[in-house]
mmCIF file of C-alpha atoms and ligand atoms in Angstrom:
data_model
loop_
_atom_site.group_PDB
_atom_site.id
_atom_site.type_symbol
_atom_site.label_atom_id
_atom_site.label_comp_id
_atom_site.label_asym_id
_atom_site.label_seq_id
_atom_site.Cartn_x
_atom_site.Cartn_y
_atom_site.Cartn_z
ATOM 1 C CA MET A 52 30.505 32.949 9.659
ATOM 2 C CA SER A 53 31.868 29.736 10.428
ATOM 3 C CA GLU A 54 35.316 28.000 10.132
ATOM 4 C CA GLY A 55 36.067 26.169 7.037
ATOM 5 C CA ARG A 56 37.061 22.778 6.398
ATOM 6 C CA PHE A 57 40.576 21.262 6.477
ATOM 7 C CA ILE A 58 41.242 19.190 3.620
ATOM 8 C CA THR A 59 44.673 16.915 3.287
ATOM 9 C CA PHE A 60 47.014 14.557 1.413
ATOM 10 C CA GLU A 61 49.589 12.821 2.706
ATOM 11 C CA GLY A 62 51.587 9.705 1.516
ATOM 12 C CA ILE A 63 54.667 8.297 -0.031
ATOM 13 C CA ASP A 64 56.670 11.184 -2.947
ATOM 14 C CA GLY A 65 54.963 10.365 -6.288
ATOM 15 C CA SER A 66 52.345 9.464 -4.226
ATOM 16 C CA GLY A 67 50.437 11.767 -6.646
ATOM 17 C CA LYS A 68 49.316 13.657 -3.742
ATOM 18 C CA SER A 69 49.520 16.874 -5.555
ATOM 19 C CA THR A 70 47.874 15.480 -8.242
ATOM 20 C CA GLN A 71 44.368 14.332 -6.357
ATOM 21 C CA ALA A 72 44.528 17.839 -4.091
ATOM 22 C CA ARG A 73 44.140 19.950 -7.238
ATOM 23 C CA LEU A 74 42.064 17.626 -9.150
ATOM 24 C CA LEU A 75 39.865 18.533 -5.378
ATOM 25 C CA ALA A 76 40.458 22.125 -5.991
ATOM 26 C CA ALA A 77 39.438 22.250 -9.004
ATOM 27 C CA PHE A 78 36.163 19.576 -8.401
ATOM 28 C CA LEU A 79 34.816 21.894 -4.918
ATOM 29 C CA LYS A 80 35.950 24.920 -7.548
ATOM 30 C CA ALA A 81 33.442 24.369 -9.984
ATOM 31 C CA THR A 82 30.910 24.148 -7.043
ATOM 32 C CA GLY A 83 31.719 28.164 -6.057
ATOM 33 C CA ALA A 84 33.335 27.297 -3.110
ATOM 34 C CA ASP A 85 36.331 29.621 -2.200
ATOM 35 C CA ILE A 86 39.638 27.553 -1.956
ATOM 36 C CA VAL A 87 42.599 28.045 -0.397
ATOM 37 C CA LEU A 88 44.684 25.137 -2.513
ATOM 38 C CA THR A 89 48.448 25.121 -0.231
ATOM 39 C CA ARG A 90 51.126 22.719 0.781
ATOM 40 C CA GLU A 91 54.509 21.630 2.638
ATOM 41 C CA PRO A 92 56.695 22.484 3.423
ATOM 42 C CA GLY A 93 56.080 26.033 2.461
ATOM 43 C CA GLY A 94 52.219 27.710 1.521
ATOM 44 C CA SER A 95 53.350 30.422 2.087
ATOM 45 C CA PRO A 96 55.986 33.006 2.006
ATOM 46 C CA GLY A 97 58.177 32.546 5.117
ATOM 47 C CA ALA A 98 57.546 29.111 4.323
ATOM 48 C CA GLU A 99 58.594 28.388 0.440
ATOM 49 C CA GLU A 100 62.425 29.910 2.567
ATOM 50 C CA ILE A 101 62.566 28.188 4.451
ATOM 51 C CA ARG A 102 61.538 24.597 1.860
ATOM 52 C CA ARG A 103 64.044 25.221 -0.386
ATOM 53 C CA LEU A 104 66.693 24.880 3.486
ATOM 54 C CA LEU A 105 64.967 21.896 3.009
ATOM 55 C CA VAL A 106 64.420 20.478 -0.075
ATOM 56 C CA GLU A 107 67.846 21.703 -1.682
ATOM 57 C CA GLY A 108 71.753 19.979 -0.697
ATOM 58 C CA ALA A 109 73.119 16.542 0.335
ATOM 59 C CA PRO A 110 71.024 14.679 2.473
ATOM 60 C CA ASP A 111 72.956 14.918 5.529
ATOM 61 C CA ARG A 112 72.991 18.714 5.014
ATOM 62 C CA TRP A 113 70.670 18.759 8.536
ATOM 63 C CA SER A 114 70.569 17.545 12.331
ATOM 64 C CA ALA A 115 67.403 15.416 12.493
ATOM 65 C CA GLU A 116 66.229 17.000 15.060
ATOM 66 C CA THR A 117 66.933 20.345 13.751
ATOM 67 C CA GLU A 118 64.967 18.949 10.237
ATOM 68 C CA ILE A 119 62.117 18.901 12.689
ATOM 69 C CA LEU A 120 62.620 22.832 14.348
ATOM 70 C CA LEU A 121 62.621 23.867 10.798
ATOM 71 C CA PHE A 122 59.300 21.363 9.517
ATOM 72 C CA THR A 123 57.615 23.101 12.710
ATOM 73 C CA ALA A 124 58.713 26.663 11.364
ATOM 74 C CA ALA A 125 57.805 26.110 7.946
ATOM 75 C CA ARG A 126 54.105 24.846 9.023
ATOM 76 C CA ARG A 127 53.697 27.606 12.072
ATOM 77 C CA ASP A 128 54.597 30.549 9.862
ATOM 78 C CA HIS A 129 51.288 28.634 6.544
ATOM 79 C CA LEU A 130 49.409 28.261 9.483
ATOM 80 C CA GLU A 131 49.300 32.082 11.078
ATOM 81 C CA LYS A 132 50.180 33.655 7.470
ATOM 82 C CA THR A 133 47.821 30.961 4.915
ATOM 83 C CA ILE A 134 45.701 28.696 6.450
ATOM 84 C CA GLU A 135 44.103 30.051 9.869
ATOM 85 C CA PRO A 136 43.476 32.878 7.860
ATOM 86 C CA ALA A 137 41.468 30.987 4.744
ATOM 87 C CA LEU A 138 39.313 28.940 7.639
ATOM 88 C CA ALA A 139 38.457 32.144 9.563
ATOM 89 C CA ARG A 140 36.288 33.894 6.818
ATOM 90 C CA GLY A 141 34.498 29.868 5.461
ATOM 91 C CA ALA A 142 37.681 28.948 3.136
ATOM 92 C CA THR A 143 38.033 25.279 2.643
ATOM 93 C CA VAL A 144 41.905 24.640 2.737
ATOM 94 C CA ILE A 145 43.398 22.196 1.128
ATOM 95 C CA SER A 146 46.845 20.911 1.401
ATOM 96 C CA ASP A 147 49.533 18.708 -0.332
ATOM 97 C CA ARG A 148 51.101 17.958 2.856
ATOM 98 C CA PHE A 149 50.566 19.059 7.269
ATOM 99 C CA ALA A 150 51.662 17.745 10.363
ATOM 100 C CA ASP A 151 51.754 13.409 9.060
ATOM 101 C CA SER A 152 53.954 13.831 7.165
ATOM 102 C CA THR A 153 56.528 15.379 9.766
ATOM 103 C CA ARG A 154 55.187 12.232 12.539
ATOM 104 C CA VAL A 155 56.044 9.707 9.639
ATOM 105 C CA TYR A 156 58.731 11.172 7.790
ATOM 106 C CA GLN A 157 61.228 12.450 10.581
ATOM 107 C CA GLY A 158 59.440 9.193 12.929
ATOM 108 C CA ALA A 159 60.892 6.608 10.737
ATOM 109 C CA ALA A 160 64.318 7.914 9.904
ATOM 110 C CA ARG A 161 64.730 8.803 13.553
ATOM 111 C CA GLY A 162 62.173 6.420 15.846
ATOM 112 C CA GLU A 163 63.215 7.916 19.152
ATOM 113 C CA LEU A 164 62.456 11.355 17.694
ATOM 114 C CA ARG A 165 59.030 10.633 17.688
ATOM 115 C CA GLY A 166 58.288 11.747 20.897
ATOM 116 C CA LEU A 167 59.580 15.910 20.250
ATOM 117 C CA VAL A 168 57.312 15.595 16.616
ATOM 118 C CA ASP A 169 54.694 15.730 19.110
ATOM 119 C CA ARG A 170 56.210 18.187 22.171
ATOM 120 C CA LEU A 171 56.779 20.760 19.476
ATOM 121 C CA HIS A 172 52.878 19.726 17.795
ATOM 122 C CA ASP A 173 51.227 20.837 20.454
ATOM 123 C CA ALA A 174 52.862 23.479 21.619
ATOM 124 C CA VAL A 175 52.679 25.688 18.258
ATOM 125 C CA ILE A 176 50.520 23.822 15.265
ATOM 126 C CA ALA A 177 47.594 22.261 17.847
ATOM 127 C CA ARG A 178 45.397 22.014 15.164
ATOM 128 C CA GLU A 179 44.138 18.493 12.710
ATOM 129 C CA PRO A 180 42.268 18.457 9.825
ATOM 130 C CA ASP A 181 38.996 18.149 9.728
ATOM 131 C CA LEU A 182 39.492 15.394 6.517
ATOM 132 C CA THR A 183 42.645 13.332 5.207
ATOM 133 C CA PHE A 184 43.620 11.341 1.705
ATOM 134 C CA VAL A 185 46.119 8.890 2.516
ATOM 135 C CA ILE A 186 47.501 7.936 -0.770
ATOM 136 C CA ASP A 187 48.526 4.006 -0.882
ATOM 137 C CA MET A 188 51.492 3.405 -3.519
ATOM 138 C CA ASP A 189 54.129 0.855 -4.472
ATOM 139 C CA PRO A 190 57.099 2.713 -3.571
ATOM 140 C CA ALA A 191 59.222 0.815 -6.988
ATOM 141 C CA GLU A 192 56.376 2.409 -8.790
ATOM 142 C CA ALA A 193 55.948 6.391 -6.684
ATOM 143 C CA LEU A 194 60.031 6.273 -6.553
ATOM 144 C CA ARG A 195 59.599 5.834 -10.296
ATOM 145 C CA ARG A 196 56.880 9.096 -11.007
ATOM 146 C CA GLY A 197 59.350 11.100 -9.025
ATOM 147 C CA LEU A 198 62.487 10.966 -10.061
ATOM 148 C CA ALA A 199 60.948 11.504 -13.223
ATOM 149 C CA ARG A 200 60.192 15.120 -12.688
ATOM 150 C CA GLN A 201 63.365 16.128 -12.149
ATOM 151 C CA SER A 202 62.945 18.758 -10.467
ATOM 152 C CA GLY A 203 66.667 19.417 -8.091
ATOM 153 C CA GLU A 204 63.853 19.218 -5.296
ATOM 154 C CA ASP A 205 65.165 15.454 -4.911
ATOM 155 C CA ARG A 206 66.945 16.069 -1.352
ATOM 156 C CA PHE A 207 65.319 13.101 0.250
ATOM 157 C CA GLU A 208 64.329 10.660 -2.830
ATOM 158 C CA GLU A 209 66.932 10.361 -3.173
ATOM 159 C CA MET A 210 66.666 8.348 0.769
ATOM 160 C CA GLY A 211 65.809 5.293 -1.825
ATOM 161 C CA GLU A 212 63.361 2.639 -0.843
ATOM 162 C CA GLY A 213 63.155 0.648 1.981
ATOM 163 C CA PHE A 214 63.145 4.481 3.376
ATOM 164 C CA GLN A 215 59.976 4.898 1.494
ATOM 165 C CA GLU A 216 58.685 1.001 2.161
ATOM 166 C CA ARG A 217 59.158 2.175 6.348
ATOM 167 C CA LEU A 218 57.582 5.023 5.251
ATOM 168 C CA ARG A 219 54.256 3.940 2.901
ATOM 169 C CA ALA A 220 53.979 1.287 6.301
ATOM 170 C CA GLY A 221 53.690 4.700 8.482
ATOM 171 C CA PHE A 222 51.300 6.220 6.736
ATOM 172 C CA ASN A 223 48.529 3.064 6.997
ATOM 173 C CA ALA A 224 49.414 2.975 10.832
ATOM 174 C CA LEU A 225 48.490 6.097 10.922
ATOM 175 C CA ALA A 226 45.277 6.298 8.600
ATOM 176 C CA THR A 227 44.634 3.297 11.344
ATOM 177 C CA ASP A 228 45.411 5.215 14.313
ATOM 178 C CA HIS A 229 42.937 8.238 13.132
ATOM 179 C CA PRO A 230 39.548 6.844 11.309
ATOM 180 C CA GLU A 231 37.686 9.612 12.270
ATOM 181 C CA ARG A 232 39.529 11.892 9.518
ATOM 182 C CA CYS A 233 41.509 9.550 7.992
ATOM 183 C CA TYR A 234 40.951 7.455 4.093
ATOM 184 C CA LEU A 235 43.280 4.979 2.730
ATOM 185 C CA ILE A 236 43.003 5.992 -1.407
ATOM 186 C CA ASN A 237 44.820 2.974 -3.614
ATOM 187 C CA GLY A 238 47.040 5.155 -5.752
ATOM 188 C CA ALA A 239 47.877 2.273 -8.231
ATOM 189 C CA ARG A 240 44.231 3.468 -10.795
ATOM 190 C CA ASP A 241 43.660 6.299 -13.154
ATOM 191 C CA PRO A 242 44.023 9.571 -11.758
ATOM 192 C CA ASP A 243 40.742 11.134 -12.836
ATOM 193 C CA GLU A 244 39.153 7.433 -11.100
ATOM 194 C CA ILE A 245 40.431 8.383 -8.089
ATOM 195 C CA ALA A 246 39.770 11.754 -7.914
ATOM 196 C CA ALA A 247 35.683 10.608 -8.244
ATOM 197 C CA ASP A 248 36.644 8.973 -4.966
ATOM 198 C CA ILE A 249 37.681 11.801 -3.231
ATOM 199 C CA ALA A 250 35.126 13.950 -4.500
ATOM 200 C CA HIS A 251 32.432 11.175 -3.379
ATOM 201 C CA LEU A 252 34.277 11.430 0.046
ATOM 202 C CA THR A 253 34.412 14.987 0.563
ATOM 203 C CA VAL A 254 30.880 15.624 -0.432
ATOM 204 C CA ASN A 255 28.994 12.660 1.257
ATOM 205 C CA ARG A 256 31.214 13.573 4.809
HETATM 206 P P1 LIG B 590 53.576 13.677 -6.017
HETATM 207 O O1 LIG B 590 52.498 14.837 -4.621
HETATM 208 O O2 LIG B 590 52.903 12.709 -4.482
HETATM 209 O O3 LIG B 590 54.550 13.730 -5.223
HETATM 210 P P2 LIG B 590 51.961 13.904 -8.051
HETATM 211 O O4 LIG B 590 50.620 14.183 -8.212
HETATM 212 O O5 LIG B 590 52.878 14.872 -8.067
HETATM 213 O O6 LIG B 590 52.672 13.239 -6.881
HETATM 214 O O7 LIG B 590 52.528 12.533 -8.935
HETATM 215 C C1 LIG B 590 54.204 11.934 -8.638
HETATM 216 C C2 LIG B 590 54.442 11.966 -10.866
HETATM 217 O O8 LIG B 590 53.400 10.616 -11.270
HETATM 218 C C3 LIG B 590 53.766 13.142 -11.880
HETATM 219 O O9 LIG B 590 54.851 12.991 -12.846
HETATM 220 C C4 LIG B 590 51.680 12.537 -11.864
HETATM 221 O O10 LIG B 590 51.939 13.716 -13.699
HETATM 222 C C5 LIG B 590 52.235 11.297 -12.142
HETATM 223 N N1 LIG B 590 51.003 10.894 -11.607
HETATM 224 C C6 LIG B 590 49.793 10.867 -10.238
HETATM 225 N N2 LIG B 590 49.241 10.746 -10.040
HETATM 226 C C7 LIG B 590 49.139 9.292 -11.586
HETATM 227 C C8 LIG B 590 48.468 8.092 -11.254
HETATM 228 N N3 LIG B 590 47.488 7.753 -10.637
HETATM 229 N N4 LIG B 590 49.002 6.755 -12.215
HETATM 230 C C9 LIG B 590 49.436 7.506 -13.493
HETATM 231 N N5 LIG B 590 50.485 8.824 -12.618
HETATM 232 C C10 LIG B 590 50.198 9.073 -12.412
HETATM 233 P P1 LIG B 591 56.691 17.186 -1.475
HETATM 234 O O1 LIG B 591 56.782 18.117 -1.799
HETATM 235 O O2 LIG B 591 55.972 17.161 -0.901
HETATM 236 O O3 LIG B 591 57.975 16.959 -2.713
HETATM 237 P P2 LIG B 591 56.814 15.134 -3.295
HETATM 238 O O4 LIG B 591 55.958 15.953 -3.832
HETATM 239 O O5 LIG B 591 58.583 14.383 -3.602
HETATM 240 O O6 LIG B 591 56.381 14.534 -1.951
HETATM 241 O O7 LIG B 591 57.918 17.141 -0.242
HETATM 242 C C1 LIG B 591 59.318 17.291 -0.017
HETATM 243 C C2 LIG B 591 60.192 16.421 0.909
HETATM 244 O O8 LIG B 591 59.671 16.910 2.355
HETATM 245 C C3 LIG B 591 59.495 14.776 0.982
HETATM 246 O O9 LIG B 591 60.654 13.855 0.402
HETATM 247 C C4 LIG B 591 58.614 14.754 2.168
HETATM 248 C C5 LIG B 591 59.640 15.878 3.393
HETATM 249 N N1 LIG B 591 59.086 16.350 4.496
HETATM 250 C C6 LIG B 591 58.984 15.544 5.598
HETATM 251 O O10 LIG B 591 60.243 14.644 5.942
HETATM 252 N N2 LIG B 591 58.587 16.196 6.384
HETATM 253 C C7 LIG B 591 57.729 17.321 6.914
HETATM 254 O O11 LIG B 591 56.343 17.947 7.505
HETATM 255 C C8 LIG B 591 57.419 17.463 4.903
HETATM 256 C C9 LIG B 591 56.059 18.434 5.399
HETATM 257 C C10 LIG B 591 57.155 17.112 4.404
#
C-alpha cells in the first residue's frame, strides 16, 4: 500500500486554520477517504499533555530555548504515535499546525534561534508535509476572532498585535520559499468560499 498524503494548515492565531482543517476533512471523508484530523501542539495523548505546559500560564513561563524543546518533543510524539502510523496505512493526515509554526513563531520571537529550530527538526522530525495551506489574515481581525473564543489557552495570543504582524510576514515568506508544497490562501473571505478553494487545490494537485 502506498503512503497517504500529509496536509498541514498554518497561519496566525485566529486566521481560521481549525475551521478550514475541519471543512477539508469533512469534504474528503464524504468521498470515502480515510482521514485523520489532528493538531499541534498535541495530536497524541503525550503531546496533548505537553500542550498544556505550553499554552497555559504566564507568557514568560519558559525560556525560548525550553519552548523549542517542548514543541519539538510534542511533535516527535505526535509523529510517532499518530501521523506516521496513519500515513503508513494509506490515510490522509490533516494537521492544524506542524513544523512551520515552530520556524515562524519561535523564529519571530528570537530570530537567532532559527538555527536551533532547524537542527532539532533535522535530527528528530525530518519530515515535511506534501501540501501546506498558509492562511493569510489581518492580525487585528484575527486577534478579535481569537480572543473572542476565551478558551483559557491565550498565552500566545496575549503577546499582542506587533508580534502577530511579524508572524504574518514570517508565514508569507515561508510560503514564498516553499512553492513546491505551500499555497497562500486569503483568509478574509466567507469560510465556505475559502473551503471550496482549498478542496479544489487538494483534489487537483
Ligand atoms: P485558528 O484555528 O486559526 O485559530 P479558527 O478556525 O479557530 O482559527 O477561527 C477563529 C474564530 O474565527 C472562530 O470563532 C471561527 O468560527 C471564526 N472564523 C473562522 N473562519 C472565519 C471566516 N472565514 N470568517 C469569519 N470568521 C471565521
Ligand atoms: P493553536 O492551538 O493552534 O492556537 P490557535 O488556534 O490560536 O492558532 O496553538 C497554540 C499556540 O502555540 C499558538 O499561539 C501558536 C503556538 N505555537 C508555537 O509557538 N510554536 C509551534 O510550533 C506550534 C505548533 C504552536
